[in-house]
PDB file of C-alpha atoms in Angstrom:
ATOM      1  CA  UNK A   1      53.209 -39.581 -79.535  1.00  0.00           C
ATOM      2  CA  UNK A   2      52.552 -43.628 -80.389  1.00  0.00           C
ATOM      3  CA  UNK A   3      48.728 -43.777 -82.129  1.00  0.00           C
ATOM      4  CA  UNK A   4      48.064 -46.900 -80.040  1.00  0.00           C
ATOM      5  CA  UNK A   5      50.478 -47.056 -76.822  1.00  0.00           C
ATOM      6  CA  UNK A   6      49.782 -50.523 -74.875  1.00  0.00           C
ATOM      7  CA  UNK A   7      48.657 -52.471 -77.807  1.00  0.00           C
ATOM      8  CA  UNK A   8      46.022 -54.924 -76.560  1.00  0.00           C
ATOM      9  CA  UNK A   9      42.055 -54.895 -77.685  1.00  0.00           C
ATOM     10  CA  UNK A  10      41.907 -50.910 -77.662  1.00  0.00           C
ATOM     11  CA  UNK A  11      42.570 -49.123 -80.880  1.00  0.00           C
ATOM     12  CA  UNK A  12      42.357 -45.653 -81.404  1.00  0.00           C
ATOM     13  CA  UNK A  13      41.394 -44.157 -84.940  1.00  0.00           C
ATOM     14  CA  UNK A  14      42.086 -40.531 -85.501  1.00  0.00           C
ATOM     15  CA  UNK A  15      39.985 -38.558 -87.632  1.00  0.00           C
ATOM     16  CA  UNK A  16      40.861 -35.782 -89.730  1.00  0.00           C
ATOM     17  CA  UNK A  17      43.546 -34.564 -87.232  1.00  0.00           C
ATOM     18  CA  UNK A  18      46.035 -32.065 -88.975  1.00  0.00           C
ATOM     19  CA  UNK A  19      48.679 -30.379 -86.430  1.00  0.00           C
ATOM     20  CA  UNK A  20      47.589 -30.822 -83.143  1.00  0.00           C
ATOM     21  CA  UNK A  21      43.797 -30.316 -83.497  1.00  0.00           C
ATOM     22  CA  UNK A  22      40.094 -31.198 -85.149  1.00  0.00           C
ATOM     23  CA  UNK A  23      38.618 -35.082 -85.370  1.00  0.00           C
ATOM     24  CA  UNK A  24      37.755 -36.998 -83.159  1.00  0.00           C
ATOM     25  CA  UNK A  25      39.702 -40.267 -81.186  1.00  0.00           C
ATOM     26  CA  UNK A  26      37.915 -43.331 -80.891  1.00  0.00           C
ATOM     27  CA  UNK A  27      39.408 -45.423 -78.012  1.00  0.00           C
ATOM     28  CA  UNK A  28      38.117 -49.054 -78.941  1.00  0.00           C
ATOM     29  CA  UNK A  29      38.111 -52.298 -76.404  1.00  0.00           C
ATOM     30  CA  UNK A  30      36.030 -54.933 -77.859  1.00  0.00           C
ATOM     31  CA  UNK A  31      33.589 -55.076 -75.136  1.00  0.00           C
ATOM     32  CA  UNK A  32      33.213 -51.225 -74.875  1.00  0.00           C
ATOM     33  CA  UNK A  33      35.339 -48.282 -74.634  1.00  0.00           C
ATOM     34  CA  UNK A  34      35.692 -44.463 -74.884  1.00  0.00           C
ATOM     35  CA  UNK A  35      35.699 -41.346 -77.144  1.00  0.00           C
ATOM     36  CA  UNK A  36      37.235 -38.490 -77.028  1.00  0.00           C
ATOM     37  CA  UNK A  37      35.814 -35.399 -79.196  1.00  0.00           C
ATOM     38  CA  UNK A  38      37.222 -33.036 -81.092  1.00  0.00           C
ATOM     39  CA  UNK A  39      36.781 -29.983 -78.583  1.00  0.00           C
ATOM     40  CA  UNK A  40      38.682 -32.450 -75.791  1.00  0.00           C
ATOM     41  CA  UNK A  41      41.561 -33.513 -77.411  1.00  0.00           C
ATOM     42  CA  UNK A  42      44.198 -31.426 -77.751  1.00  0.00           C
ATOM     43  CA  UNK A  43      42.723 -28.269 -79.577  1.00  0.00           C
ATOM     44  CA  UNK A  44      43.260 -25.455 -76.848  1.00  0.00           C
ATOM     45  CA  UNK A  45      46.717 -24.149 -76.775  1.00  0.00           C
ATOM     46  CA  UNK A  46      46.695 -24.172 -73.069  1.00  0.00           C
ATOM     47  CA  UNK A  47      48.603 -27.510 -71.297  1.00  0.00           C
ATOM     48  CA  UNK A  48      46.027 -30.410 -70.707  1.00  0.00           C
ATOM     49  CA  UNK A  49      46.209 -31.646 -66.947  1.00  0.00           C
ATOM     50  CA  UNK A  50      44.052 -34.893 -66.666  1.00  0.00           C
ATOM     51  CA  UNK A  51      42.651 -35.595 -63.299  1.00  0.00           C
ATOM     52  CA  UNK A  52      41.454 -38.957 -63.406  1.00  0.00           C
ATOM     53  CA  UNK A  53      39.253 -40.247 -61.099  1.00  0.00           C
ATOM     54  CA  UNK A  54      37.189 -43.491 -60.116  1.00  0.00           C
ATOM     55  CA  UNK A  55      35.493 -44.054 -57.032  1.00  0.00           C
ATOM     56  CA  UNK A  56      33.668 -41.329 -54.614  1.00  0.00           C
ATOM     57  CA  UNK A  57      36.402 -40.538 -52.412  1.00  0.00           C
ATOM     58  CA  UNK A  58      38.646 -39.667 -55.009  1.00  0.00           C
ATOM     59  CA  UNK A  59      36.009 -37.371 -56.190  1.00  0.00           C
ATOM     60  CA  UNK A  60      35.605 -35.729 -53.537  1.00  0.00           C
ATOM     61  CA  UNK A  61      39.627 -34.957 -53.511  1.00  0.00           C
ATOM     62  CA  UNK A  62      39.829 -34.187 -56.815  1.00  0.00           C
ATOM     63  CA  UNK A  63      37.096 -31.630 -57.167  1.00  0.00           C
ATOM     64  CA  UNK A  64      39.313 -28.598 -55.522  1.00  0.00           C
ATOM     65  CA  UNK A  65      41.867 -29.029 -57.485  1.00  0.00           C
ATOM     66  CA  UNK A  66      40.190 -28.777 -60.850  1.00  0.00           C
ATOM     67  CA  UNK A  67      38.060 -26.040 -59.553  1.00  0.00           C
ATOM     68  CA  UNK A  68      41.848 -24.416 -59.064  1.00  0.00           C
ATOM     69  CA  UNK A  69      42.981 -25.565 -62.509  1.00  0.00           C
ATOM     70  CA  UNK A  70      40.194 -24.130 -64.131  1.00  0.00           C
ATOM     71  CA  UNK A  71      40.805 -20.441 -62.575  1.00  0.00           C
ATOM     72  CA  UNK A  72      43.851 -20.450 -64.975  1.00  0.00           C
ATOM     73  CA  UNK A  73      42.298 -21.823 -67.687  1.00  0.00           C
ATOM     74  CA  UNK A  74      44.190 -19.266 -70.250  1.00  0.00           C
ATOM     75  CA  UNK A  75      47.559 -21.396 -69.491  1.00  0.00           C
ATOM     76  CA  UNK A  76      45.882 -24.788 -68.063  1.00  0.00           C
ATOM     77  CA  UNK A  77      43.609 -27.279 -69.188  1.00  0.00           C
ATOM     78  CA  UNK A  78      41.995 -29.289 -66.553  1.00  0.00           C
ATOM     79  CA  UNK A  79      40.310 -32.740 -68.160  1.00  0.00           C
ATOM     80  CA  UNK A  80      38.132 -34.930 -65.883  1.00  0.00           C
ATOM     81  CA  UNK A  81      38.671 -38.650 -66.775  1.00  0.00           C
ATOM     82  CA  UNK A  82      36.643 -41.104 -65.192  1.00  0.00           C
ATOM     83  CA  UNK A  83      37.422 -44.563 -65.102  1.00  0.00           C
ATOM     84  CA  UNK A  84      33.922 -45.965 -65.102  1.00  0.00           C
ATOM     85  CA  UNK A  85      34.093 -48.329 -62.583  1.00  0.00           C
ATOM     86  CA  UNK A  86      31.114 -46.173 -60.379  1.00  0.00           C
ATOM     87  CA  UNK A  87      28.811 -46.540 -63.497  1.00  0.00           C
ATOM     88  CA  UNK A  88      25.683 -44.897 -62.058  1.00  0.00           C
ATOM     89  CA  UNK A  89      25.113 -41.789 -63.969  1.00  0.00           C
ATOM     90  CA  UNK A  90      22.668 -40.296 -62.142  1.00  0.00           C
ATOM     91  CA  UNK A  91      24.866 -41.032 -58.872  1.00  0.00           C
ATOM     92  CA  UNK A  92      27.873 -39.850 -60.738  1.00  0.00           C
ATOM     93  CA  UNK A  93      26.262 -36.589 -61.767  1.00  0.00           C
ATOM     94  CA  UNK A  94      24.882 -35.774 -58.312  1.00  0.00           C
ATOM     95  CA  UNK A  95      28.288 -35.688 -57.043  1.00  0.00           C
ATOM     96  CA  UNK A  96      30.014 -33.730 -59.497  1.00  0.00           C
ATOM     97  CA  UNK A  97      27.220 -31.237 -59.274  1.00  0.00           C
ATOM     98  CA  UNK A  98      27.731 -31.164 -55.865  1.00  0.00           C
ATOM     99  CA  UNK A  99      31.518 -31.023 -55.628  1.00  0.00           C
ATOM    100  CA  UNK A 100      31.071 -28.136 -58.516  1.00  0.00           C
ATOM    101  CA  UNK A 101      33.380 -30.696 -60.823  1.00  0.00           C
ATOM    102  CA  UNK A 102      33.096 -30.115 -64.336  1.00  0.00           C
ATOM    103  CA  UNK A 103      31.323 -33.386 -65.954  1.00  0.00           C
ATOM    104  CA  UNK A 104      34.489 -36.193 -66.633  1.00  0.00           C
ATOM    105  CA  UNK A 105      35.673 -34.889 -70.574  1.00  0.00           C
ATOM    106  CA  UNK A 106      36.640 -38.732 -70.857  1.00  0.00           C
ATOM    107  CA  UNK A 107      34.386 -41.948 -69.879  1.00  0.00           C
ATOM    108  CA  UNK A 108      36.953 -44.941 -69.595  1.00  0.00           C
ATOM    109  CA  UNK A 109      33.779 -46.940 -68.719  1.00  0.00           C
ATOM    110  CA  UNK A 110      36.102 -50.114 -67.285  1.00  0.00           C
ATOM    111  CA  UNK A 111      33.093 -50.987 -64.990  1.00  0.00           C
ATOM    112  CA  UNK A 112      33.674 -53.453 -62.456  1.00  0.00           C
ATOM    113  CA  UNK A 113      35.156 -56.913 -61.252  1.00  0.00           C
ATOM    114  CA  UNK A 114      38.168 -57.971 -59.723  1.00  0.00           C
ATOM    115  CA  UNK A 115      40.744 -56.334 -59.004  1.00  0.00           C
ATOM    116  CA  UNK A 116      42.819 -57.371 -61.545  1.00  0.00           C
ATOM    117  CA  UNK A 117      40.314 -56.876 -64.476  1.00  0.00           C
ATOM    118  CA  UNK A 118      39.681 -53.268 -64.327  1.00  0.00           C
ATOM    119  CA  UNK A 119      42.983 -52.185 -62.972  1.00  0.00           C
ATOM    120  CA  UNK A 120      44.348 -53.702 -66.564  1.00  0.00           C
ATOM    121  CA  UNK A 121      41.009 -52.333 -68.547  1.00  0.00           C
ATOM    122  CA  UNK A 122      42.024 -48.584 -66.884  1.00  0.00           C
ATOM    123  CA  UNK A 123      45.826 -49.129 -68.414  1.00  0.00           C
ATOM    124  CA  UNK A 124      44.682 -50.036 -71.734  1.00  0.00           C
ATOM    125  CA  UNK A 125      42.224 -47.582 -72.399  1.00  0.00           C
ATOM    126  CA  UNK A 126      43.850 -44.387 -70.498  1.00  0.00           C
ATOM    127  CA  UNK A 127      47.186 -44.894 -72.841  1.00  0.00           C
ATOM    128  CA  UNK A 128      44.843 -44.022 -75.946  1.00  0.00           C
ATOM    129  CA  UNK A 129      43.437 -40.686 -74.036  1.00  0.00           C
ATOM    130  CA  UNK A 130      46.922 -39.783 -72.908  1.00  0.00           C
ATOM    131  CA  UNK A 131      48.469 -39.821 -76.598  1.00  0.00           C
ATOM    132  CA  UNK A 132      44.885 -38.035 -77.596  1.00  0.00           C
ATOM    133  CA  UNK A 133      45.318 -35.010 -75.126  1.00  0.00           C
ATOM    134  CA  UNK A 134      49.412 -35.078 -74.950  1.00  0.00           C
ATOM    135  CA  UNK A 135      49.151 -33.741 -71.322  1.00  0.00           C
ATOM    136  CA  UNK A 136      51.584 -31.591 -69.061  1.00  0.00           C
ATOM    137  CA  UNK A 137      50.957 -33.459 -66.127  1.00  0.00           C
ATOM    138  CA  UNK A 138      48.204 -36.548 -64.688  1.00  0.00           C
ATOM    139  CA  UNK A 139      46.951 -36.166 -61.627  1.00  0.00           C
ATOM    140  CA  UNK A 140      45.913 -38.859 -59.343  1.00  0.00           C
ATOM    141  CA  UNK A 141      44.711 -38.797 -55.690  1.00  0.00           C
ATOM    142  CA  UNK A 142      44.204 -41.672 -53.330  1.00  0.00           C
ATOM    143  CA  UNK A 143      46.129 -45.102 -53.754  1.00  0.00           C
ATOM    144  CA  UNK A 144      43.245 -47.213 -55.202  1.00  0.00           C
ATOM    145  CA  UNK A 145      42.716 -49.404 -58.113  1.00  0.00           C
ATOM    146  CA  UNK A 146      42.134 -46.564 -60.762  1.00  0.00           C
ATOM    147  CA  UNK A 147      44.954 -44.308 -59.234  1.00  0.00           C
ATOM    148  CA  UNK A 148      47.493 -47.623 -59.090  1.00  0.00           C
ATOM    149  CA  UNK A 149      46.371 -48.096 -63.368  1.00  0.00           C
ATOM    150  CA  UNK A 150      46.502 -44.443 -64.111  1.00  0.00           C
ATOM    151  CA  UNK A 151      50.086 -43.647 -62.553  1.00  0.00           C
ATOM    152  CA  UNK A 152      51.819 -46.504 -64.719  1.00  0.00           C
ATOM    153  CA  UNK A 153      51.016 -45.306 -67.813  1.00  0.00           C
ATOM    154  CA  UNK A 154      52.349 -42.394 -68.160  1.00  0.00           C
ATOM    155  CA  UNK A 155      55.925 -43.395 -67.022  1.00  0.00           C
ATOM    156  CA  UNK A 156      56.170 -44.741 -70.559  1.00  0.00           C
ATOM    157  CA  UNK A 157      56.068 -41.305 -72.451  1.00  0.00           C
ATOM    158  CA  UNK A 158      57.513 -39.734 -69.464  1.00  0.00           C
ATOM    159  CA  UNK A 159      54.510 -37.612 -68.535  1.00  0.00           C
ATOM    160  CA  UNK A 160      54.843 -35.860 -65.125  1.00  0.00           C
ATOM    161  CA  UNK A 161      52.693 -37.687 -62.550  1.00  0.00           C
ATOM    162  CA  UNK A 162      51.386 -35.696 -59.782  1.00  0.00           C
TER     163      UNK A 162
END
C-alpha cells in the first residue's frame, strides 16, 4: 500500500517496519494528529476490521459488533478508530466502558467545526491508518459526518466497506 495516500498536511513515517510488522506509524497533520503503535498496526496475522466511530450514537451501534468481532479474534482483528470529534475523554471512556467497547486502538483527534472541516480532517488522517493496518474490511454505522469521511477512503485501495 501508498506510505502517504491523500497527500495533504498528514505524513506518516514508518519506523523500523520489516514485512508486515514492528515500528510504529506516525500520522502527522500540522495542527495535531494520530499514532498508531507497533502492537496496532498490522502485526497479528489475523485480518484487521476497523470500526470507526465518532459521535455517541454510533457508539452505541458499533459496540455489538466488535464485541462479535472480538469472539473470533484467532481469524479477526477488530480496531476501534475514533475520529475525535467527541473529545471528552472522560465522557468517551464512560461509554465504552459501558457499551463493553474495547478503548478506540486509533485517536484521529479531528475535533470539531463545521461540517466541512472535520469531514476533510477524518479523510486525511484515516488514509494513513488504513495503509498502517491494511484492513479486510471498514466498518461504518450511521450516515453522519465521520461515517460520510470514513466510507470514501477506502474506495481508493478498494477496501471492502461494510
Amino acid at each position: 500500500p501508498s506510505a502517504a495516500r491523500g497527500g495533504g498536511r498528514g505524513v506518516v513515517r514508518r519506523v523500523a517496519r520489516p514485512g508486515r510488522g514492528g515500528g510504529d506509524v506516525d500520522v502527522g497533520g500540522g495542527d495535531g494528529g494520530c499514532k498508531v503503535g507497533e502492537d496496532d498496526a498490522r502485526t497479528a496475522s489475523a485480518a484487521a476490521i476497523l470500526g470507526v466511530v465518532g459521535a455517541r450514537p454510533e457508539y452505541r451501534q458499533m459496540a455489538p459488533i466488535m464485541r462479535a468481532l472480538e469472539k473470533h479474534g484467532d481469524v479477526l482483528r477488530a480496531v476501534l478508530v475514533h475520529t475525535g470529534q467527541h473529545y471528552d475523554d472522560a465522557m468517551n471512556d464512560s461509554f465504552f466502558s459501558a457499551l463493553g467497547m474495547p478503548r478506540p486502538a486509533v485517536n484521529l483527534e479531528v475535533g470539531s467545526a463545521s461540517h466541512a472541516v472535520p469531514t476533510a480532517e477524518i479523510m486525511k488522517r484515516f488514509a494513513p491508518v488504513l495503509d498502517a493496518h491494511d484492513p479486510a474490511a471498514v466498518l461504518v454505522v450511521r450516515d453522519v459526518n465521520p461515517t460520510h469521511a470514513a466510507a470514501f477512503v477506502p474506495a481508493q485501495p478498494d477496501t471492502p466497506l461494510a
